[in-house]
Amino acid sequence: MTGAERLRVVVAGPDGPGGHRAVALARALRDAGAEVVLTGAAAAAGRLAATAVQEDADAVVVTDPPPGLPAGLLAGLAAAGAGDVTVAVLGDPGDAPAGVLALPDGTPPDDVVAALLRTP
């Protein structure tokens, strides 16, 4: 990504009170100059991968993903020819496979932004 390009990020997190981290992250990304699509709950990896492809995203960040979602998301992106999209998990990475950027609980939104900007 060059300085002239804007980071495009799809952010997904649980609906309801637990979704506050996804909203805070989306705001921090926006404030850092990224274009953000906030999707709400990430219930289906295939749908989230399709959204990332449709939005021409550089990254997808999922807060508190359900089991299997990160692996399914990587597979869906690869199948769609978008294997270069960065996948990050904020919170418990659970069963996240290699290739997923794992950011532990309590990672400040600004640190998430910095990590995404460092990721090729």
mmCIF file with all atom_site columns, N, CA and C in Angstrom, residues 15-83:
data_model
loop_
_atom_site.group_PDB
_atom_site.id
_atom_site.type_symbol
_atom_site.label_atom_id
_atom_site.label_alt_id
_atom_site.label_comp_id
_atom_site.label_asym_id
_atom_site.label_entity_id
_atom_site.label_seq_id
_atom_site.pdbx_PDB_ins_code
_atom_site.Cartn_x
_atom_site.Cartn_y
_atom_site.Cartn_z
_atom_site.occupancy
_atom_site.B_iso_or_equiv
_atom_site.pdbx_formal_charge
_atom_site.auth_seq_id
_atom_site.auth_comp_id
_atom_site.auth_asym_id
_atom_site.auth_atom_id
_atom_site.pdbx_PDB_model_num
ATOM 1   N N  . ASP A 1 15 ? -23.206 -8.621  17.829 1.00 0.00 ? 15 ASP A N  1
ATOM 2   C CA . ASP A 1 15 ? -24.248 -7.618  18.047 1.00 0.00 ? 15 ASP A CA 1
ATOM 3   C C  . ASP A 1 15 ? -24.473 -7.463  19.544 1.00 0.00 ? 15 ASP A C  1
ATOM 4   N N  . GLY A 1 16 ? -25.111 -6.401  19.925 1.00 0.00 ? 16 GLY A N  1
ATOM 5   C CA . GLY A 1 16 ? -25.442 -6.188  21.327 1.00 0.00 ? 16 GLY A CA 1
ATOM 6   C C  . GLY A 1 16 ? -24.300 -5.573  22.099 1.00 0.00 ? 16 GLY A C  1
ATOM 7   N N  . PRO A 1 17 ? -24.340 -5.698  23.426 1.00 0.00 ? 17 PRO A N  1
ATOM 8   C CA . PRO A 1 17 ? -23.351 -5.043  24.275 1.00 0.00 ? 17 PRO A CA 1
ATOM 9   C C  . PRO A 1 17 ? -21.912 -5.445  23.978 1.00 0.00 ? 17 PRO A C  1
ATOM 10  N N  . GLY A 1 18 ? -21.679 -6.687  23.540 1.00 0.00 ? 18 GLY A N  1
ATOM 11  C CA . GLY A 1 18 ? -20.325 -7.141  23.237 1.00 0.00 ? 18 GLY A CA 1
ATOM 12  C C  . GLY A 1 18 ? -19.736 -6.509  21.985 1.00 0.00 ? 18 GLY A C  1
ATOM 13  N N  . GLY A 1 19 ? -20.544 -5.857  21.210 1.00 0.00 ? 19 GLY A N  1
ATOM 14  C CA . GLY A 1 19 ? -20.081 -5.265  19.957 1.00 0.00 ? 19 GLY A CA 1
ATOM 15  C C  . GLY A 1 19 ? -19.369 -3.944  20.121 1.00 0.00 ? 19 GLY A C  1
ATOM 16  N N  . HIS A 1 20 ? -19.226 -3.456  21.364 1.00 0.00 ? 20 HIS A N  1
ATOM 17  C CA . HIS A 1 20 ? -18.618 -2.150  21.565 1.00 0.00 ? 20 HIS A CA 1
ATOM 18  C C  . HIS A 1 20 ? -17.170 -2.116  21.091 1.00 0.00 ? 20 HIS A C  1
ATOM 19  N N  . ARG A 1 21 ? -16.455 -3.254  21.174 1.00 0.00 ? 21 ARG A N  1
ATOM 20  C CA . ARG A 1 21 ? -15.059 -3.261  20.718 1.00 0.00 ? 21 ARG A CA 1
ATOM 21  C C  . ARG A 1 21 ? -14.975 -3.090  19.211 1.00 0.00 ? 21 ARG A C  1
ATOM 22  N N  . ALA A 1 22 ? -15.891 -3.708  18.473 1.00 0.00 ? 22 ALA A N  1
ATOM 23  C CA . ALA A 1 22 ? -15.892 -3.568  17.018 1.00 0.00 ? 22 ALA A CA 1
ATOM 24  C C  . ALA A 1 22 ? -16.182 -2.124  16.629 1.00 0.00 ? 22 ALA A C  1
ATOM 25  N N  . VAL A 1 23 ? -17.112 -1.500  17.314 1.00 0.00 ? 23 VAL A N  1
ATOM 26  C CA . VAL A 1 23 ? -17.452 -0.105  17.020 1.00 0.00 ? 23 VAL A CA 1
ATOM 27  C C  . VAL A 1 23 ? -16.281 0.814   17.361 1.00 0.00 ? 23 VAL A C  1
ATOM 28  N N  . ALA A 1 24 ? -15.650 0.601   18.517 1.00 0.00 ? 24 ALA A N  1
ATOM 29  C CA . ALA A 1 24 ? -14.487 1.413   18.895 1.00 0.00 ? 24 ALA A CA 1
ATOM 30  C C  . ALA A 1 24 ? -13.355 1.249   17.893 1.00 0.00 ? 24 ALA A C  1
ATOM 31  N N  . LEU A 1 25 ? -13.135 0.024   17.443 1.00 0.00 ? 25 LEU A N  1
ATOM 32  C CA . LEU A 1 25 ? -12.092 -0.223  16.458 1.00 0.00 ? 25 LEU A CA 1
ATOM 33  C C  . LEU A 1 25 ? -12.429 0.458   15.136 1.00 0.00 ? 25 LEU A C  1
ATOM 34  N N  . ALA A 1 26 ? -13.673 0.350   14.703 1.00 0.00 ? 26 ALA A N  1
ATOM 35  C CA . ALA A 1 26 ? -14.083 0.994   13.448 1.00 0.00 ? 26 ALA A CA 1
ATOM 36  C C  . ALA A 1 26 ? -13.856 2.503   13.521 1.00 0.00 ? 26 ALA A C  1
ATOM 37  N N  . ARG A 1 27 ? -14.169 3.106   14.646 1.00 0.00 ? 27 ARG A N  1
ATOM 38  C CA . ARG A 1 27 ? -13.950 4.549   14.806 1.00 0.00 ? 27 ARG A CA 1
ATOM 39  C C  . ARG A 1 27 ? -12.464 4.889   14.764 1.00 0.00 ? 27 ARG A C  1
ATOM 40  N N  . ALA A 1 28 ? -11.634 4.087   15.446 1.00 0.00 ? 28 ALA A N  1
ATOM 41  C CA . ALA A 1 28 ? -10.187 4.342   15.451 1.00 0.00 ? 28 ALA A CA 1
ATOM 42  C C  . ALA A 1 28 ? -9.607  4.201   14.048 1.00 0.00 ? 28 ALA A C  1
ATOM 43  N N  . LEU A 1 29 ? -10.058 3.197   13.316 1.00 0.00 ? 29 LEU A N  1
ATOM 44  C CA . LEU A 1 29 ? -9.594  3.027   11.939 1.00 0.00 ? 29 LEU A CA 1
ATOM 45  C C  . LEU A 1 29 ? -10.010 4.213   11.077 1.00 0.00 ? 29 LEU A C  1
ATOM 46  N N  . ARG A 1 30 ? -11.248 4.627   11.232 1.00 0.00 ? 30 ARG A N  1
ATOM 47  C CA . ARG A 1 30 ? -11.736 5.785   10.474 1.00 0.00 ? 30 ARG A CA 1
ATOM 48  C C  . ARG A 1 30 ? -10.935 7.028   10.823 1.00 0.00 ? 30 ARG A C  1
ATOM 49  N N  . ASP A 1 31 ? -10.686 7.237   12.108 1.00 0.00 ? 31 ASP A N  1
ATOM 50  C CA . ASP A 1 31 ? -9.924  8.412   12.542 1.00 0.00 ? 31 ASP A CA 1
ATOM 51  C C  . ASP A 1 31 ? -8.487  8.375   12.027 1.00 0.00 ? 31 ASP A C  1
ATOM 52  N N  . ALA A 1 32 ? -7.972  7.159   11.771 1.00 0.00 ? 32 ALA A N  1
ATOM 53  C CA . ALA A 1 32 ? -6.614  7.008   11.235 1.00 0.00 ? 32 ALA A CA 1
ATOM 54  C C  . ALA A 1 32 ? -6.583  7.154   9.714  1.00 0.00 ? 32 ALA A C  1
ATOM 55  N N  . GLY A 1 33 ? -7.754  7.375   9.110  1.00 0.00 ? 33 GLY A N  1
ATOM 56  C CA . GLY A 1 33 ? -7.812  7.600   7.675  1.00 0.00 ? 33 GLY A CA 1
ATOM 57  C C  . GLY A 1 33 ? -8.242  6.407   6.849  1.00 0.00 ? 33 GLY A C  1
ATOM 58  N N  . ALA A 1 34 ? -8.595  5.302   7.495  1.00 0.00 ? 34 ALA A N  1
ATOM 59  C CA . ALA A 1 34 ? -9.033  4.112   6.764  1.00 0.00 ? 34 ALA A CA 1
ATOM 60  C C  . ALA A 1 34 ? -10.491 4.242   6.360  1.00 0.00 ? 34 ALA A C  1
ATOM 61  N N  . GLU A 1 35 ? -10.834 3.528   5.311  1.00 0.00 ? 35 GLU A N  1
ATOM 62  C CA . GLU A 1 35 ? -12.240 3.367   4.931  1.00 0.00 ? 35 GLU A CA 1
ATOM 63  C C  . GLU A 1 35 ? -12.718 2.105   5.635  1.00 0.00 ? 35 GLU A C  1
ATOM 64  N N  . VAL A 1 36 ? -13.857 2.186   6.311  1.00 0.00 ? 36 VAL A N  1
ATOM 65  C CA . VAL A 1 36 ? -14.312 1.088   7.166  1.00 0.00 ? 36 VAL A CA 1
ATOM 66  C C  . VAL A 1 36 ? -15.726 0.669   6.805  1.00 0.00 ? 36 VAL A C  1
ATOM 67  N N  . VAL A 1 37 ? -15.928 -0.639  6.772  1.00 0.00 ? 37 VAL A N  1
ATOM 68  C CA . VAL A 1 37 ? -17.262 -1.217  6.643  1.00 0.00 ? 37 VAL A CA 1
ATOM 69  C C  . VAL A 1 37 ? -17.486 -2.016  7.911  1.00 0.00 ? 37 VAL A C  1
ATOM 70  N N  . LEU A 1 38 ? -18.461 -1.625  8.716  1.00 0.00 ? 38 LEU A N  1
ATOM 71  C CA . LEU A 1 38 ? -18.801 -2.307  9.963  1.00 0.00 ? 38 LEU A CA 1
ATOM 72  C C  . LEU A 1 38 ? -20.003 -3.197  9.675  1.00 0.00 ? 38 LEU A C  1
ATOM 73  N N  . THR A 1 39 ? -19.811 -4.526  9.819  1.00 0.00 ? 39 THR A N  1
ATOM 74  C CA . THR A 1 39 ? -20.852 -5.462  9.399  1.00 0.00 ? 39 THR A CA 1
ATOM 75  C C  . THR A 1 39 ? -21.741 -5.977  10.506 1.00 0.00 ? 39 THR A C  1
ATOM 76  N N  . GLY A 1 40 ? -21.337 -5.827  11.751 1.00 0.00 ? 40 GLY A N  1
ATOM 77  C CA . GLY A 1 40 ? -22.091 -6.447  12.836 1.00 0.00 ? 40 GLY A CA 1
ATOM 78  C C  . GLY A 1 40 ? -21.582 -7.856  13.051 1.00 0.00 ? 40 GLY A C  1
ATOM 79  N N  . ALA A 1 41 ? -22.446 -8.754  13.470 1.00 0.00 ? 41 ALA A N  1
ATOM 80  C CA . ALA A 1 41 ? -22.034 -10.116 13.819 1.00 0.00 ? 41 ALA A CA 1
ATOM 81  C C  . ALA A 1 41 ? -21.446 -10.852 12.629 1.00 0.00 ? 41 ALA A C  1
ATOM 82  N N  . ALA A 1 42 ? -20.409 -11.619 12.893 1.00 0.00 ? 42 ALA A N  1
ATOM 83  C CA . ALA A 1 42 ? -19.757 -12.423 11.862 1.00 0.00 ? 42 ALA A CA 1
ATOM 84  C C  . ALA A 1 42 ? -20.169 -13.873 12.044 1.00 0.00 ? 42 ALA A C  1
ATOM 85  N N  . ALA A 1 43 ? -21.352 -14.211 11.587 1.00 0.00 ? 43 ALA A N  1
ATOM 86  C CA . ALA A 1 43 ? -21.882 -15.550 11.813 1.00 0.00 ? 43 ALA A CA 1
ATOM 87  C C  . ALA A 1 43 ? -21.429 -16.542 10.746 1.00 0.00 ? 43 ALA A C  1
ATOM 88  N N  . ALA A 1 44 ? -21.165 -16.068 9.538  1.00 0.00 ? 44 ALA A N  1
ATOM 89  C CA . ALA A 1 44 ? -20.825 -16.967 8.437  1.00 0.00 ? 44 ALA A CA 1
ATOM 90  C C  . ALA A 1 44 ? -19.554 -16.490 7.745  1.00 0.00 ? 44 ALA A C  1
ATOM 91  N N  . ALA A 1 45 ? -18.544 -17.359 7.725  1.00 0.00 ? 45 ALA A N  1
ATOM 92  C CA . ALA A 1 45 ? -17.266 -17.009 7.118  1.00 0.00 ? 45 ALA A CA 1
ATOM 93  C C  . ALA A 1 45 ? -17.416 -16.697 5.635  1.00 0.00 ? 45 ALA A C  1
ATOM 94  N N  . GLY A 1 46 ? -18.226 -17.463 4.930  1.00 0.00 ? 46 GLY A N  1
ATOM 95  C CA . GLY A 1 46 ? -18.413 -17.243 3.500  1.00 0.00 ? 46 GLY A CA 1
ATOM 96  C C  . GLY A 1 46 ? -19.012 -15.886 3.190  1.00 0.00 ? 46 GLY A C  1
ATOM 97  N N  . ARG A 1 47 ? -19.972 -15.483 4.008  1.00 0.00 ? 47 ARG A N  1
ATOM 98  C CA . ARG A 1 47 ? -20.602 -14.175 3.792  1.00 0.00 ? 47 ARG A CA 1
ATOM 99  C C  . ARG A 1 47 ? -19.625 -13.043 4.095  1.00 0.00 ? 47 ARG A C  1
ATOM 100 N N  . LEU A 1 48 ? -18.819 -13.227 5.135  1.00 0.00 ? 48 LEU A N  1
ATOM 101 C CA . LEU A 1 48 ? -17.835 -12.211 5.489  1.00 0.00 ? 48 LEU A CA 1
ATOM 102 C C  . LEU A 1 48 ? -16.754 -12.114 4.407  1.00 0.00 ? 48 LEU A C  1
ATOM 103 N N  . ALA A 1 49 ? -16.326 -13.252 3.869  1.00 0.00 ? 49 ALA A N  1
ATOM 104 C CA . ALA A 1 49 ? -15.348 -13.249 2.774  1.00 0.00 ? 49 ALA A CA 1
ATOM 105 C C  . ALA A 1 49 ? -15.936 -12.547 1.549  1.00 0.00 ? 49 ALA A C  1
ATOM 106 N N  . ALA A 1 50 ? -17.195 -12.825 1.237  1.00 0.00 ? 50 ALA A N  1
ATOM 107 C CA . ALA A 1 50 ? -17.839 -12.175 0.096  1.00 0.00 ? 50 ALA A CA 1
ATOM 108 C C  . ALA A 1 50 ? -17.922 -10.666 0.293  1.00 0.00 ? 50 ALA A C  1
ATOM 109 N N  . THR A 1 51 ? -18.205 -10.233 1.511  1.00 0.00 ? 51 THR A N  1
ATOM 110 C CA . THR A 1 51 ? -18.247 -8.796  1.802  1.00 0.00 ? 51 THR A CA 1
ATOM 111 C C  . THR A 1 51 ? -16.878 -8.176  1.589  1.00 0.00 ? 51 THR A C  1
ATOM 112 N N  . ALA A 1 52 ? -15.827 -8.844  2.064  1.00 0.00 ? 52 ALA A N  1
ATOM 113 C CA . ALA A 1 52 ? -14.466 -8.327  1.903  1.00 0.00 ? 52 ALA A CA 1
ATOM 114 C C  . ALA A 1 52 ? -14.102 -8.192  0.431  1.00 0.00 ? 52 ALA A C  1
ATOM 115 N N  . VAL A 1 53 ? -14.485 -9.179  -0.371 1.00 0.00 ? 53 VAL A N  1
ATOM 116 C CA . VAL A 1 53 ? -14.203 -9.130  -1.805 1.00 0.00 ? 53 VAL A CA 1
ATOM 117 C C  . VAL A 1 53 ? -15.007 -8.015  -2.458 1.00 0.00 ? 53 VAL A C  1
ATOM 118 N N  . GLN A 1 54 ? -16.288 -7.925  -2.140 1.00 0.00 ? 54 GLN A N  1
ATOM 119 C CA . GLN A 1 54 ? -17.150 -6.899  -2.723 1.00 0.00 ? 54 GLN A CA 1
ATOM 120 C C  . GLN A 1 54 ? -16.658 -5.503  -2.374 1.00 0.00 ? 54 GLN A C  1
ATOM 121 N N  . GLU A 1 55 ? -16.170 -5.320  -1.160 1.00 0.00 ? 55 GLU A N  1
ATOM 122 C CA . GLU A 1 55 ? -15.704 -4.013  -0.704 1.00 0.00 ? 55 GLU A CA 1
ATOM 123 C C  . GLU A 1 55 ? -14.244 -3.738  -1.082 1.00 0.00 ? 55 GLU A C  1
ATOM 124 N N  . ASP A 1 56 ? -13.590 -4.706  -1.752 1.00 0.00 ? 56 ASP A N  1
ATOM 125 C CA . ASP A 1 56 ? -12.187 -4.582  -2.133 1.00 0.00 ? 56 ASP A CA 1
ATOM 126 C C  . ASP A 1 56 ? -11.335 -4.243  -0.915 1.00 0.00 ? 56 ASP A C  1
ATOM 127 N N  . ALA A 1 57 ? -11.558 -4.994  0.156  1.00 0.00 ? 57 ALA A N  1
ATOM 128 C CA . ALA A 1 57 ? -10.900 -4.732  1.435  1.00 0.00 ? 57 ALA A CA 1
ATOM 129 C C  . ALA A 1 57 ? -9.440  -5.169  1.422  1.00 0.00 ? 57 ALA A C  1
ATOM 130 N N  . ASP A 1 58 ? -8.633  -4.435  2.180  1.00 0.00 ? 58 ASP A N  1
ATOM 131 C CA . ASP A 1 58 ? -7.240  -4.813  2.418  1.00 0.00 ? 58 ASP A CA 1
ATOM 132 C C  . ASP A 1 58 ? -7.146  -5.740  3.628  1.00 0.00 ? 58 ASP A C  1
ATOM 133 N N  . ALA A 1 59 ? -8.114  -5.628  4.533  1.00 0.00 ? 59 ALA A N  1
ATOM 134 C CA . ALA A 1 59 ? -8.086  -6.407  5.769  1.00 0.00 ? 59 ALA A CA 1
ATOM 135 C C  . ALA A 1 59 ? -9.505  -6.649  6.271  1.00 0.00 ? 59 ALA A C  1
ATOM 136 N N  . VAL A 1 60 ? -9.628  -7.731  7.042  1.00 0.00 ? 60 VAL A N  1
ATOM 137 C CA . VAL A 1 60 ? -10.866 -8.040  7.762  1.00 0.00 ? 60 VAL A CA 1
ATOM 138 C C  . VAL A 1 60 ? -10.462 -8.259  9.211  1.00 0.00 ? 60 VAL A C  1
ATOM 139 N N  . VAL A 1 61 ? -11.117 -7.555  10.126 1.00 0.00 ? 61 VAL A N  1
ATOM 140 C CA . VAL A 1 61 ? -10.869 -7.734  11.549 1.00 0.00 ? 61 VAL A CA 1
ATOM 141 C C  . VAL A 1 61 ? -12.160 -8.224  12.187 1.00 0.00 ? 61 VAL A C  1
ATOM 142 N N  . VAL A 1 62 ? -12.043 -9.331  12.918 1.00 0.00 ? 62 VAL A N  1
ATOM 143 C CA . VAL A 1 62 ? -13.205 -9.906  13.597 1.00 0.00 ? 62 VAL A CA 1
ATOM 144 C C  . VAL A 1 62 ? -12.934 -9.864  15.093 1.00 0.00 ? 62 VAL A C  1
ATOM 145 N N  . THR A 1 63 ? -13.870 -9.294  15.841 1.00 0.00 ? 63 THR A N  1
ATOM 146 C CA . THR A 1 63 ? -13.750 -9.293  17.291 1.00 0.00 ? 63 THR A CA 1
ATOM 147 C C  . THR A 1 63 ? -14.543 -10.477 17.836 1.00 0.00 ? 63 THR A C  1
ATOM 148 N N  . ASP A 1 64 ? -13.905 -11.226 18.735 1.00 0.00 ? 64 ASP A N  1
ATOM 149 C CA . ASP A 1 64 ? -14.549 -12.360 19.400 1.00 0.00 ? 64 ASP A CA 1
ATOM 150 C C  . ASP A 1 64 ? -15.246 -13.300 18.412 1.00 0.00 ? 64 ASP A C  1
ATOM 151 N N  . PRO A 1 65 ? -14.471 -13.877 17.473 1.00 0.00 ? 65 PRO A N  1
ATOM 152 C CA . PRO A 1 65 ? -15.103 -14.730 16.455 1.00 0.00 ? 65 PRO A CA 1
ATOM 153 C C  . PRO A 1 65 ? -15.576 -16.061 17.025 1.00 0.00 ? 65 PRO A C  1
ATOM 154 N N  . PRO A 1 66 ? -16.634 -16.609 16.436 1.00 0.00 ? 66 PRO A N  1
ATOM 155 C CA . PRO A 1 66 ? -17.052 -17.954 16.841 1.00 0.00 ? 66 PRO A CA 1
ATOM 156 C C  . PRO A 1 66 ? -16.023 -18.979 16.355 1.00 0.00 ? 66 PRO A C  1
ATOM 157 N N  . PRO A 1 67 ? -15.992 -20.168 16.962 1.00 0.00 ? 67 PRO A N  1
ATOM 158 C CA . PRO A 1 67 ? -15.031 -21.202 16.551 1.00 0.00 ? 67 PRO A CA 1
ATOM 159 C C  . PRO A 1 67 ? -15.130 -21.499 15.049 1.00 0.00 ? 67 PRO A C  1
ATOM 160 N N  . GLY A 1 68 ? -13.972 -21.660 14.437 1.00 0.00 ? 68 GLY A N  1
ATOM 161 C CA . GLY A 1 68 ? -13.922 -22.010 13.021 1.00 0.00 ? 68 GLY A CA 1
ATOM 162 C C  . GLY A 1 68 ? -14.017 -20.859 12.057 1.00 0.00 ? 68 GLY A C  1
ATOM 163 N N  . LEU A 1 69 ? -14.465 -19.705 12.516 1.00 0.00 ? 69 LEU A N  1
ATOM 164 C CA . LEU A 1 69 ? -14.661 -18.585 11.590 1.00 0.00 ? 69 LEU A CA 1
ATOM 165 C C  . LEU A 1 69 ? -13.355 -18.103 10.951 1.00 0.00 ? 69 LEU A C  1
ATOM 166 N N  . PRO A 1 70 ? -12.260 -17.908 11.702 1.00 0.00 ? 70 PRO A N  1
ATOM 167 C CA . PRO A 1 70 ? -11.043 -17.431 11.043 1.00 0.00 ? 70 PRO A CA 1
ATOM 168 C C  . PRO A 1 70 ? -10.543 -18.372 9.937  1.00 0.00 ? 70 PRO A C  1
ATOM 169 N N  . ALA A 1 71 ? -10.555 -19.670 10.189 1.00 0.00 ? 71 ALA A N  1
ATOM 170 C CA . ALA A 1 71 ? -10.119 -20.631 9.169  1.00 0.00 ? 71 ALA A CA 1
ATOM 171 C C  . ALA A 1 71 ? -11.045 -20.592 7.961  1.00 0.00 ? 71 ALA A C  1
ATOM 172 N N  . GLY A 1 72 ? -12.337 -20.525 8.211  1.00 0.00 ? 72 GLY A N  1
ATOM 173 C CA . GLY A 1 72 ? -13.305 -20.445 7.115  1.00 0.00 ? 72 GLY A CA 1
ATOM 174 C C  . GLY A 1 72 ? -13.162 -19.163 6.317  1.00 0.00 ? 72 GLY A C  1
ATOM 175 N N  . LEU A 1 73 ? -12.847 -18.080 7.011  1.00 0.00 ? 73 LEU A N  1
ATOM 176 C CA . LEU A 1 73 ? -12.660 -16.793 6.342  1.00 0.00 ? 73 LEU A CA 1
ATOM 177 C C  . LEU A 1 73 ? -11.429 -16.836 5.433  1.00 0.00 ? 73 LEU A C  1
ATOM 178 N N  . LEU A 1 74 ? -10.324 -17.390 5.949  1.00 0.00 ? 74 LEU A N  1
ATOM 179 C CA . LEU A 1 74 ? -9.125  -17.534 5.109  1.00 0.00 ? 74 LEU A CA 1
ATOM 180 C C  . LEU A 1 74 ? -9.420  -18.381 3.880  1.00 0.00 ? 74 LEU A C  1
ATOM 181 N N  . ALA A 1 75 ? -10.123 -19.485 4.073  1.00 0.00 ? 75 ALA A N  1
ATOM 182 C CA . ALA A 1 75 ? -10.454 -20.371 2.951  1.00 0.00 ? 75 ALA A CA 1
ATOM 183 C C  . ALA A 1 75 ? -11.365 -19.669 1.942  1.00 0.00 ? 75 ALA A C  1
ATOM 184 N N  . GLY A 1 76 ? -12.349 -18.948 2.440  1.00 0.00 ? 76 GLY A N  1
ATOM 185 C CA . GLY A 1 76 ? -13.264 -18.231 1.548  1.00 0.00 ? 76 GLY A CA 1
ATOM 186 C C  . GLY A 1 76 ? -12.568 -17.149 0.743  1.00 0.00 ? 76 GLY A C  1
ATOM 187 N N  . LEU A 1 77 ? -11.660 -16.436 1.393  1.00 0.00 ? 77 LEU A N  1
ATOM 188 C CA . LEU A 1 77 ? -10.904 -15.397 0.677  1.00 0.00 ? 77 LEU A CA 1
ATOM 189 C C  . LEU A 1 77 ? -9.998  -16.022 -0.383 1.00 0.00 ? 77 LEU A C  1
ATOM 190 N N  . ALA A 1 78 ? -9.330  -17.119 -0.020 1.00 0.00 ? 78 ALA A N  1
ATOM 191 C CA . ALA A 1 78 ? -8.452  -17.795 -0.985 1.00 0.00 ? 78 ALA A CA 1
ATOM 192 C C  . ALA A 1 78 ? -9.246  -18.302 -2.184 1.00 0.00 ? 78 ALA A C  1
ATOM 193 N N  . ALA A 1 79 ? -10.424 -18.888 -1.927 1.00 0.00 ? 79 ALA A N  1
ATOM 194 C CA . ALA A 1 79 ? -11.263 -19.412 -3.003 1.00 0.00 ? 79 ALA A CA 1
ATOM 195 C C  . ALA A 1 79 ? -11.745 -18.303 -3.931 1.00 0.00 ? 79 ALA A C  1
ATOM 196 N N  . ALA A 1 80 ? -11.888 -17.098 -3.396 1.00 0.00 ? 80 ALA A N  1
ATOM 197 C CA . ALA A 1 80 ? -12.351 -15.959 -4.195 1.00 0.00 ? 80 ALA A CA 1
ATOM 198 C C  . ALA A 1 80 ? -11.197 -15.210 -4.853 1.00 0.00 ? 80 ALA A C  1
ATOM 199 N N  . GLY A 1 81 ? -9.981  -15.739 -4.705 1.00 0.00 ? 81 GLY A N  1
ATOM 200 C CA . GLY A 1 81 ? -8.819  -15.078 -5.299 1.00 0.00 ? 81 GLY A CA 1
ATOM 201 C C  . GLY A 1 81 ? -8.354  -13.868 -4.517 1.00 0.00 ? 81 GLY A C  1
ATOM 202 N N  . ALA A 1 82 ? -8.741  -13.789 -3.239 1.00 0.00 ? 82 ALA A N  1
ATOM 203 C CA . ALA A 1 82 ? -8.386  -12.645 -2.399 1.00 0.00 ? 82 ALA A CA 1
ATOM 204 C C  . ALA A 1 82 ? -7.542  -13.094 -1.213 1.00 0.00 ? 82 ALA A C  1
ATOM 205 N N  . GLY A 1 83 ? -6.637  -14.022 -1.450 1.00 0.00 ? 83 GLY A N  1
ATOM 206 C CA . GLY A 1 83 ? -5.804  -14.533 -0.384 1.00 0.00 ? 83 GLY A CA 1
ATOM 207 C C  . GLY A 1 83 ? -4.834  -13.522 0.193  1.00 0.00 ? 83 GLY A C  1
#
